[in-house]
Tab-separated table of C-alpha atoms in Angstrom:
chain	number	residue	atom	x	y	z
J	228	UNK	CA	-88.456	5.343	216.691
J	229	UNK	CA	-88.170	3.339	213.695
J	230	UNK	CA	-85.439	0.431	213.720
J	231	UNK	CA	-83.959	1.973	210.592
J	232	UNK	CA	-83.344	5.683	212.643
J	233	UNK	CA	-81.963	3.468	215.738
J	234	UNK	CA	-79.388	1.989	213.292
J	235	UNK	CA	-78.512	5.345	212.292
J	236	UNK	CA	-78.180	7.154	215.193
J	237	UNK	CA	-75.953	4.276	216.747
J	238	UNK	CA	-73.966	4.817	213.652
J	239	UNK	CA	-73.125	8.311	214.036
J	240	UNK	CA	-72.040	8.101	217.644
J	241	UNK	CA	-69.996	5.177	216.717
J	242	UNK	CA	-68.204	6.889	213.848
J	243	UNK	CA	-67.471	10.073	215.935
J	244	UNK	CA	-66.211	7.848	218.762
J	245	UNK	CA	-63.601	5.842	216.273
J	246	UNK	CA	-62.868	9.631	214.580
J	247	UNK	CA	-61.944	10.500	218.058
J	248	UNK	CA	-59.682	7.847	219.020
J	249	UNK	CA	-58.098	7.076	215.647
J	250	UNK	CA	-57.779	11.217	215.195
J	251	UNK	CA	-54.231	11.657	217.111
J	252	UNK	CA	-52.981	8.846	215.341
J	253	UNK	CA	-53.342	10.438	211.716
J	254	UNK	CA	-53.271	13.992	212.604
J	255	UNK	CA	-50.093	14.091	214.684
J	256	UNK	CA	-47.667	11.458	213.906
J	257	UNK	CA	-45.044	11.935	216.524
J	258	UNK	CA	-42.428	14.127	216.019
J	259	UNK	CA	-44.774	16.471	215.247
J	260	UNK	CA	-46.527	18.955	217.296
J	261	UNK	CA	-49.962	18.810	218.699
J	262	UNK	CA	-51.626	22.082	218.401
J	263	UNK	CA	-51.524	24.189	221.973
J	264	UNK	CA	-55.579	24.846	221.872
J	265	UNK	CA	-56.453	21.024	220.898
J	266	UNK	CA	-53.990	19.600	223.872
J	267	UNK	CA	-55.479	21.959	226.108
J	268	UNK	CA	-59.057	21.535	225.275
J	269	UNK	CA	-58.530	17.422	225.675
J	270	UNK	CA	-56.870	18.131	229.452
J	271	UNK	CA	-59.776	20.728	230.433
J	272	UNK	CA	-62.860	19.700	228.787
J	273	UNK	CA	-63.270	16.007	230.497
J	274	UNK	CA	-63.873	17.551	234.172
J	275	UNK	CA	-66.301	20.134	232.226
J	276	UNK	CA	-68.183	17.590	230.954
J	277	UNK	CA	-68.649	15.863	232.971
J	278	UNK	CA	-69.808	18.087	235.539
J	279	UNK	CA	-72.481	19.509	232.470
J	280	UNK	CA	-73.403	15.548	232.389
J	281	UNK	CA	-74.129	15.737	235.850
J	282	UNK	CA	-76.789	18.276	235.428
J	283	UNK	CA	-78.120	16.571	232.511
J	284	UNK	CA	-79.163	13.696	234.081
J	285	UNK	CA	-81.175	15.602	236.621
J	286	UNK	CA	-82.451	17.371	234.088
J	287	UNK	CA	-85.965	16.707	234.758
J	288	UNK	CA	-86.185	17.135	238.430
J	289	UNK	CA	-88.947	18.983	240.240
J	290	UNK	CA	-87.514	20.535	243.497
J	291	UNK	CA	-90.508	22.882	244.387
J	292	UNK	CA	-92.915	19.579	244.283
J	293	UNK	CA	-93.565	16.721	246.007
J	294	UNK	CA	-91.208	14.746	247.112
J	295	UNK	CA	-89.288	17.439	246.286
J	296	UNK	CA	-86.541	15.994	244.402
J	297	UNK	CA	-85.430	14.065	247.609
J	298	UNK	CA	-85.203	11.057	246.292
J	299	UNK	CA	-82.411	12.657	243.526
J	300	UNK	CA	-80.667	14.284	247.115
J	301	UNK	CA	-80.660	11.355	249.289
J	302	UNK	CA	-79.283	9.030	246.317
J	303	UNK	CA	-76.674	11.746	244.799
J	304	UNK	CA	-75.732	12.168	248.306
J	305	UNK	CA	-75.271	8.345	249.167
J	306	UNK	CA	-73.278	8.484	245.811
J	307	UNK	CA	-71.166	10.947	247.104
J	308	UNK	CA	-70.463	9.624	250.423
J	309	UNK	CA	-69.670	5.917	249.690
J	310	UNK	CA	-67.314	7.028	246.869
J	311	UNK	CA	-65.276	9.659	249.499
J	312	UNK	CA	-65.437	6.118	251.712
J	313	UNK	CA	-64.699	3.194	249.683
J	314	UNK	CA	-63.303	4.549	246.541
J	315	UNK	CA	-65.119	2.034	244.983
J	316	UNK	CA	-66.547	3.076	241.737
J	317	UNK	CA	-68.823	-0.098	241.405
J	318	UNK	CA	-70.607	-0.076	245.097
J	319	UNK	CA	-71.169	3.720	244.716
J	320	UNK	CA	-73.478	3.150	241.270
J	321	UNK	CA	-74.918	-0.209	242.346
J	322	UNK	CA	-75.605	0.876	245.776
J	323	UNK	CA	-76.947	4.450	244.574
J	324	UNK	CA	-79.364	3.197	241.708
J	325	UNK	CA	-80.577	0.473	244.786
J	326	UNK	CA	-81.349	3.457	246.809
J	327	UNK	CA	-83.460	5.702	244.019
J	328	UNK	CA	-85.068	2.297	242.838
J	329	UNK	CA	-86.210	2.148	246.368
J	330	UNK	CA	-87.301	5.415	246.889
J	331	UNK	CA	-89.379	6.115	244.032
J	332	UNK	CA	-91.034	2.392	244.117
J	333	UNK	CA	-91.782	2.232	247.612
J	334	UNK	CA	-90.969	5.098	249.760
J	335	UNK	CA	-92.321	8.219	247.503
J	336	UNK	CA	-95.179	6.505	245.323
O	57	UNK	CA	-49.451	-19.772	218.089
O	58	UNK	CA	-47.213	-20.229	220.864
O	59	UNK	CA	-46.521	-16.456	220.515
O	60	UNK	CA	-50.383	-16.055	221.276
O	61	UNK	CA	-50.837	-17.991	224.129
O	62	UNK	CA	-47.742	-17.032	226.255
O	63	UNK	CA	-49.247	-13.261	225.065
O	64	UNK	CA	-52.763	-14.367	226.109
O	65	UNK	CA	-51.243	-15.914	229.846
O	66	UNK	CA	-49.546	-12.745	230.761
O	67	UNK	CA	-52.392	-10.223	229.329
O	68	UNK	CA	-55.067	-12.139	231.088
O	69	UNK	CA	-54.424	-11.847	234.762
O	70	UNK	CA	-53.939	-7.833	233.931
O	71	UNK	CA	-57.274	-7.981	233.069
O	72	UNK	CA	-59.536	-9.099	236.155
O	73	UNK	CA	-59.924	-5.885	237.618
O	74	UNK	CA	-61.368	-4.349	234.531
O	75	UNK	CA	-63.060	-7.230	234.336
O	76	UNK	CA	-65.481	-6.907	237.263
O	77	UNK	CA	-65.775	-3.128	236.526
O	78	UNK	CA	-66.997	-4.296	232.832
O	79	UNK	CA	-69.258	-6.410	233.753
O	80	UNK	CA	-71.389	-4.615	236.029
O	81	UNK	CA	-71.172	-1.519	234.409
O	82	UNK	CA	-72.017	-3.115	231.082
O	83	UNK	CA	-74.862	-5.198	233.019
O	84	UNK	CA	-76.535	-1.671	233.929
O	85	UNK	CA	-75.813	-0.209	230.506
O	86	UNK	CA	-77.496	-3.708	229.441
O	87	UNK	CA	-80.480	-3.270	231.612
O	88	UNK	CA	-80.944	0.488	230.963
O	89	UNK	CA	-80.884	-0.078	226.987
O	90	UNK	CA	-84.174	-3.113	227.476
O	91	UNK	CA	-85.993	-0.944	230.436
O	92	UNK	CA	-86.436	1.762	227.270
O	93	UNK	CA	-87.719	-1.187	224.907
O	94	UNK	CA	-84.296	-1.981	222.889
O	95	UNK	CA	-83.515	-5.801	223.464
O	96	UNK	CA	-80.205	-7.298	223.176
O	97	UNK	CA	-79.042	-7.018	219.822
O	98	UNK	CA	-79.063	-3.735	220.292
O	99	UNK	CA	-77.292	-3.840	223.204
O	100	UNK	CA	-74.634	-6.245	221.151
O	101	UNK	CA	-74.559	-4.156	218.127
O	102	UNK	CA	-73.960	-0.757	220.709
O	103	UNK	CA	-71.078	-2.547	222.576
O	104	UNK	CA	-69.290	-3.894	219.520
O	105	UNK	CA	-69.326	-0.839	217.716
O	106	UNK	CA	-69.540	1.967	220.026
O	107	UNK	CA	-67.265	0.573	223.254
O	108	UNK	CA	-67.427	3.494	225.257
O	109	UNK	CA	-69.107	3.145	228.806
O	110	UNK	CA	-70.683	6.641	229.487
O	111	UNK	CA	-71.612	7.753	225.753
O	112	UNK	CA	-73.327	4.414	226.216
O	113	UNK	CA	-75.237	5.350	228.717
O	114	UNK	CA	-75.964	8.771	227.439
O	115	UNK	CA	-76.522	7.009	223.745
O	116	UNK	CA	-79.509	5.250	226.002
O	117	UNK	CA	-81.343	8.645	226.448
O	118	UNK	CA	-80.302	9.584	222.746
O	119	UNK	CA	-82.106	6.760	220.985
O	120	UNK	CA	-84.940	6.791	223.493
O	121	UNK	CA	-85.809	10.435	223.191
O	122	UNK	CA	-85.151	9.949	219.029
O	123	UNK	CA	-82.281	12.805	219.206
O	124	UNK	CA	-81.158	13.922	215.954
O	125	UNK	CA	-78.158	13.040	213.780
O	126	UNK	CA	-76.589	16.399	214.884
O	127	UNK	CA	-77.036	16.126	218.555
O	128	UNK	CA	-75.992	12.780	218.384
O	129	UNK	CA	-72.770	13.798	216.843
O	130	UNK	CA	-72.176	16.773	219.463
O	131	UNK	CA	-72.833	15.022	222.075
O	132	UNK	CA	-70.481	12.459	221.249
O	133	UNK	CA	-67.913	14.613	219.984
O	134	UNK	CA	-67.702	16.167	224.018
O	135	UNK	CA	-68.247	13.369	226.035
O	136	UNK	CA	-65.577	11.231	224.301
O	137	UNK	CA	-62.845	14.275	223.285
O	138	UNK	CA	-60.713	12.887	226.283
O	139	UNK	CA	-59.795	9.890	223.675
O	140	UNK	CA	-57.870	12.478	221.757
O	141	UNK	CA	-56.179	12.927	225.022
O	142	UNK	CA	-55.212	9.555	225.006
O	143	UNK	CA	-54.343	8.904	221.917
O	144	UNK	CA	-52.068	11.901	221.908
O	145	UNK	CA	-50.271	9.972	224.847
O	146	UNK	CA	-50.064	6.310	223.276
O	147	UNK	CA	-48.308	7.954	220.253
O	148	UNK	CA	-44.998	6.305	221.315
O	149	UNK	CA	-46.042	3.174	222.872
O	150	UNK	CA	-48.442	1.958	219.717
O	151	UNK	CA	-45.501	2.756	217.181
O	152	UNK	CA	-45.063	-0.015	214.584
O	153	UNK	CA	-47.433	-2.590	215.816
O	154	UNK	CA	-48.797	-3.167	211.887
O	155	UNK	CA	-52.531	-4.343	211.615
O	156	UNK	CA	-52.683	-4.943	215.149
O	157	UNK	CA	-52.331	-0.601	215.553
O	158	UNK	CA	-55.938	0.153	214.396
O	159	UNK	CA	-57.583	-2.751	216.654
O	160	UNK	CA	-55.754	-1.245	219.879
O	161	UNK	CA	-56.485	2.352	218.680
O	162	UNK	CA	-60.627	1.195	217.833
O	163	UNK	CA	-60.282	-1.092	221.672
O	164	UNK	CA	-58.987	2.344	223.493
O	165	UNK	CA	-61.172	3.064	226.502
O	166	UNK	CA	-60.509	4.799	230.272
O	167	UNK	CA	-59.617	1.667	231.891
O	168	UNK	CA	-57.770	0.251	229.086
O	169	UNK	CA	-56.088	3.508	228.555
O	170	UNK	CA	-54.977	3.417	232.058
O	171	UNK	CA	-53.779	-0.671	232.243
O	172	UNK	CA	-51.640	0.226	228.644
O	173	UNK	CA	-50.160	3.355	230.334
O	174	UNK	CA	-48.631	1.874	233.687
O	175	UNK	CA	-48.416	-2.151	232.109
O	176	UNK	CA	-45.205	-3.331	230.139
O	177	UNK	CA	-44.826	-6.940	228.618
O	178	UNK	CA	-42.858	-9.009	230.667
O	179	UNK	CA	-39.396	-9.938	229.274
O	180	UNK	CA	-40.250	-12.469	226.132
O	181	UNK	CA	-43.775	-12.003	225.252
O	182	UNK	CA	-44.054	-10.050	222.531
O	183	UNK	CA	-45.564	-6.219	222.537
O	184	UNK	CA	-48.042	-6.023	219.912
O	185	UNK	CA	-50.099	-9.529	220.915
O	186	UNK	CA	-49.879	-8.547	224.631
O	187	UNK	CA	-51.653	-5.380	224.312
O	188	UNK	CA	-54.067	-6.615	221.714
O	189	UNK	CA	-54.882	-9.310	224.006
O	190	UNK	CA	-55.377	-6.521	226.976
O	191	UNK	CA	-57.157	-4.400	224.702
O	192	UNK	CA	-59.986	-7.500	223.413
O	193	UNK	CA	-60.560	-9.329	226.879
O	194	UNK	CA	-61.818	-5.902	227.602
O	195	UNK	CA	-63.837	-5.198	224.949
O	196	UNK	CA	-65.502	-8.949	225.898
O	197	UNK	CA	-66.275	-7.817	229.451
O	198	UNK	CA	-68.281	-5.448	228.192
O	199	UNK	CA	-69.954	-6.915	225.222
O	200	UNK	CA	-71.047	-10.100	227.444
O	201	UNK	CA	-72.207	-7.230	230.648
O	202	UNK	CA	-74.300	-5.723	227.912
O	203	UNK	CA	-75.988	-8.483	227.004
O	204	UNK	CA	-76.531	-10.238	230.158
O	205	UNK	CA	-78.033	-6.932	231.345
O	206	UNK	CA	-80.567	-6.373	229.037
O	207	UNK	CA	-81.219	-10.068	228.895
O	208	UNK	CA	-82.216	-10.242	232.719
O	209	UNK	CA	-84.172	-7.023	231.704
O	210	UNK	CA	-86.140	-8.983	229.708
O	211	UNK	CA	-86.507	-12.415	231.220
O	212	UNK	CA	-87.394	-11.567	234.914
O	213	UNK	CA	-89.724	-8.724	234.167
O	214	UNK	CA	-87.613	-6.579	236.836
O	215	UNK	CA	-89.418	-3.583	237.900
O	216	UNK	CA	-87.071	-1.328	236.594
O	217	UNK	CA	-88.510	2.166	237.550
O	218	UNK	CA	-85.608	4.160	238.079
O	219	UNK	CA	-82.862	2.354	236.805
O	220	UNK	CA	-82.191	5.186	234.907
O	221	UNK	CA	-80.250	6.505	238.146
O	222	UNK	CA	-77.613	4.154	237.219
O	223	UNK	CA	-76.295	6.612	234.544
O	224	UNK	CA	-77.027	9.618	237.231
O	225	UNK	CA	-74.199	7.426	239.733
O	226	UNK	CA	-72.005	7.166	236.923
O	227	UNK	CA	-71.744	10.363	236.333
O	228	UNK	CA	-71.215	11.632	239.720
O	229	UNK	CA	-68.867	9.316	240.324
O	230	UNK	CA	-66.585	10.273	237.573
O	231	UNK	CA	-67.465	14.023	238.884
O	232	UNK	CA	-66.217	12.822	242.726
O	233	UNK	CA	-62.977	11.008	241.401
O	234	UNK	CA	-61.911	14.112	239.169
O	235	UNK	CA	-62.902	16.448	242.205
O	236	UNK	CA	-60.641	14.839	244.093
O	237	UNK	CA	-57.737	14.560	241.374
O	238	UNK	CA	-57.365	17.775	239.429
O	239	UNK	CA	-55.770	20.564	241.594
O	240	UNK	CA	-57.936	22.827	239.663
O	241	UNK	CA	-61.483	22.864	240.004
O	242	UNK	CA	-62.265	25.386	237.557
O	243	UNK	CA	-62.853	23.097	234.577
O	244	UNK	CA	-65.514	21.181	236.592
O	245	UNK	CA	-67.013	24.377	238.247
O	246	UNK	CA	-67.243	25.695	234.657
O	247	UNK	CA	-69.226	22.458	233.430
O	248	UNK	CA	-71.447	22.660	236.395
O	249	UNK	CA	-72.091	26.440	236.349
O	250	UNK	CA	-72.373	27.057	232.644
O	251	UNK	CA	-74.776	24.257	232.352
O	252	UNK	CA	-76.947	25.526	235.083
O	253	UNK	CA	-77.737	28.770	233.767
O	254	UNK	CA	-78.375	27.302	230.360
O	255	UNK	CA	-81.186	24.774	232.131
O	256	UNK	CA	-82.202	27.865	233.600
O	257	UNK	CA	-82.829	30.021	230.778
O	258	UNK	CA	-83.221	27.733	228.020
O	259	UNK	CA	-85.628	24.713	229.674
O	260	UNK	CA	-85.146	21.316	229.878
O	261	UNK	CA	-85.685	20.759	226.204
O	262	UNK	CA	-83.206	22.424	224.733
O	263	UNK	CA	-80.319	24.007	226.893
O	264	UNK	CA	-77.707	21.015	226.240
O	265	UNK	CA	-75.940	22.642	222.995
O	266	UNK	CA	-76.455	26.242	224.573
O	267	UNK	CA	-74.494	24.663	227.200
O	268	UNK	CA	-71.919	22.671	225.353
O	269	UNK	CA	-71.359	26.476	223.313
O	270	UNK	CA	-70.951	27.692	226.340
O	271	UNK	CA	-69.038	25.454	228.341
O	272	UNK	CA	-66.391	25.681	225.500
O	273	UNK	CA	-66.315	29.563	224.831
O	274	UNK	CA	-65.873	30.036	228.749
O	275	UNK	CA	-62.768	27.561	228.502
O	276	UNK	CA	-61.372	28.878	225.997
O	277	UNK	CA	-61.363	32.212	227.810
O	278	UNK	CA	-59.968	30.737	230.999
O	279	UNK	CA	-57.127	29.221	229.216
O	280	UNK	CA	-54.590	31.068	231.065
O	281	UNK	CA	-56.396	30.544	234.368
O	282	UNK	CA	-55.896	26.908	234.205
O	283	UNK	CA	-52.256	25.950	233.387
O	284	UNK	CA	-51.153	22.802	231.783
O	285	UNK	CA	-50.964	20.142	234.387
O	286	UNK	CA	-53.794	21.395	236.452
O	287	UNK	CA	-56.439	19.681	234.916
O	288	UNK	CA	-55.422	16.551	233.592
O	289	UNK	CA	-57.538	13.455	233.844
């Protein structure tokens, strides 16, 4: 990609991520109400989305060939299982990536 | 300038969680960004302007894969909506704060979000700088993570095969802690489910705005299956 479409593109998610935060502030001064659709959709739409970014990112997984996407279980699963543990945001990413790293450099090459 | 720096030593120590969250979730971001070939002015220019941890992330894949304007824009548009969620709730607080008001609003991100919502001045230091002060220390954190990241990317010549499961954790993560919050779990079953059958159906390629369609008609229709308060972040 060309430097010039880089720029752009970082420009556009930029702009829609300042329209989103600045949005409330110049749409709905307060006294007046928020629409009922636009307060619901920003409570139910981040656990929605979340769960679709979730299957994004494994997008490209291959579970009926070797190894079977087990290196995507085992690490999703370790993921899982420190977070229910330590409630620790940062050891469940660091120590998840560690594993995968692992596993696809050295266990499943 | 004394108004600043009594400001600056309250705001500060408020900060040091966020801090180590910043940093090493801005270090992967960094690291991420340089294992796909973009060095660390981009990674400078992305945390400056964008400031927002997962879109980062996702941004990552959306340069890399040379996404268009349009998806781009969707995809942004639903992975940060929850900011209109908090800016709905900071109405009140960020009343009459003058040029400081657009800086916090710009500086507004989950964590900061959260340390604004349950952290008042103490008696004497004054609202606006406080918050500001909050707001910008954060913003640092992650600028410097970003750039440290994808300057160790590029200096130790890392093997970084499958760093790209950082973003992966991230996301489940989020997934786990919401799980565990919202008493209902239709919302996130929804996001899973809908987004399934579109992989399913539509490929690999080209099921994410099938899915985002979807995942948005179906909650619209459920609207009175998930009450207000049920699903909050």
């Amino acid at each position: 990609m060309s430097a010039g479409f880089t720029a752009l593109q970082i420009a556009v998610i930029a702009a829609v991520t300042a329209l989103l935060r600045f949005l409330p502030f110049l749409a709905f001064p307060p006294g007046r109400k928020t629409p009922p659709v636009i307060a619901y959709l920003s409570r139910a739409l981040p656990p929605a989305v979340i769960g679709m970014l979730v299957i994004y990112c494994l997008k490209d997984t291959a579970p009926f060939a070797p190894p079977y996407a087990l290196p995507e279980i085992i690490s999703v699963a370790l993921v899982v299982v420190t977070y229910l543990w330590k409630r620790s945001p940062l050891i469940s990413i660091a120590g998840g990536t560690l594993c995968y790293m692992l596993l696809v450099q050295v266990v499943f090459v | 300038m004394a108004t600043v720096r009594k400001a600056f030593r309250a705001a500060f120590p408020r900060t040091l969680p966020v801090m180590a969250g910043y940093l090493v979730l801005g270090f992967g971001f960094g690291l991420l960004l340089e294992s796909k070939g973009y060095g660390i002015g981009w990674a400078f220019i992305m945390s400056v302007m964008i400031y927002a941890g997962a879109m980062q992330y996702m941004a990552v894949d959306l340069l890399a894969g040379g996404a268009s304007l349009i998806s781009c824009a969707l995809m942004t548009l639903l992975i940060n909506a929850r900011h209109l969620f908090y800016g709905l709730s900071l109405l009140d607080k960020y009343k009459g704060m003058g040029w400081k008001k657009p800086a916090l609003i710009f500086q507004l991100t989950d964590e900061t979000y959260s340390l604004v919502c349950v952290t008042e001045p103490p008696p004497g230091v004054d609202k606006g700088w406080f918050y500001l002060t909050i707001s910008s220390l954060n913003h640092l954190y992650w600028i410097v993570g970003g750039m440290a990241g994808a300057a160790a990317g590029s200096l130790f010549g890392l093997n970084t095969a499958g760093v790209s499961f950082s973003m992966t954790a991230l996301f489940v993560v989020i997934f786990t802690d919401q799980w565990l919050k919202n008493r209902n779990k239709l919302p996130a079953a929804v996001g899973v489910g809908v987004t399934l059958v579109c992989l399913l159906v539509f490929g690999p390629d080209r099921f994410i705005i099938p899915a985002m369609a979807g995942i948005a008609l179906a909650l619209v229709a459920l609207k009175d299956k998930i009450p207000a308060g049920e699903a909050a972040p």
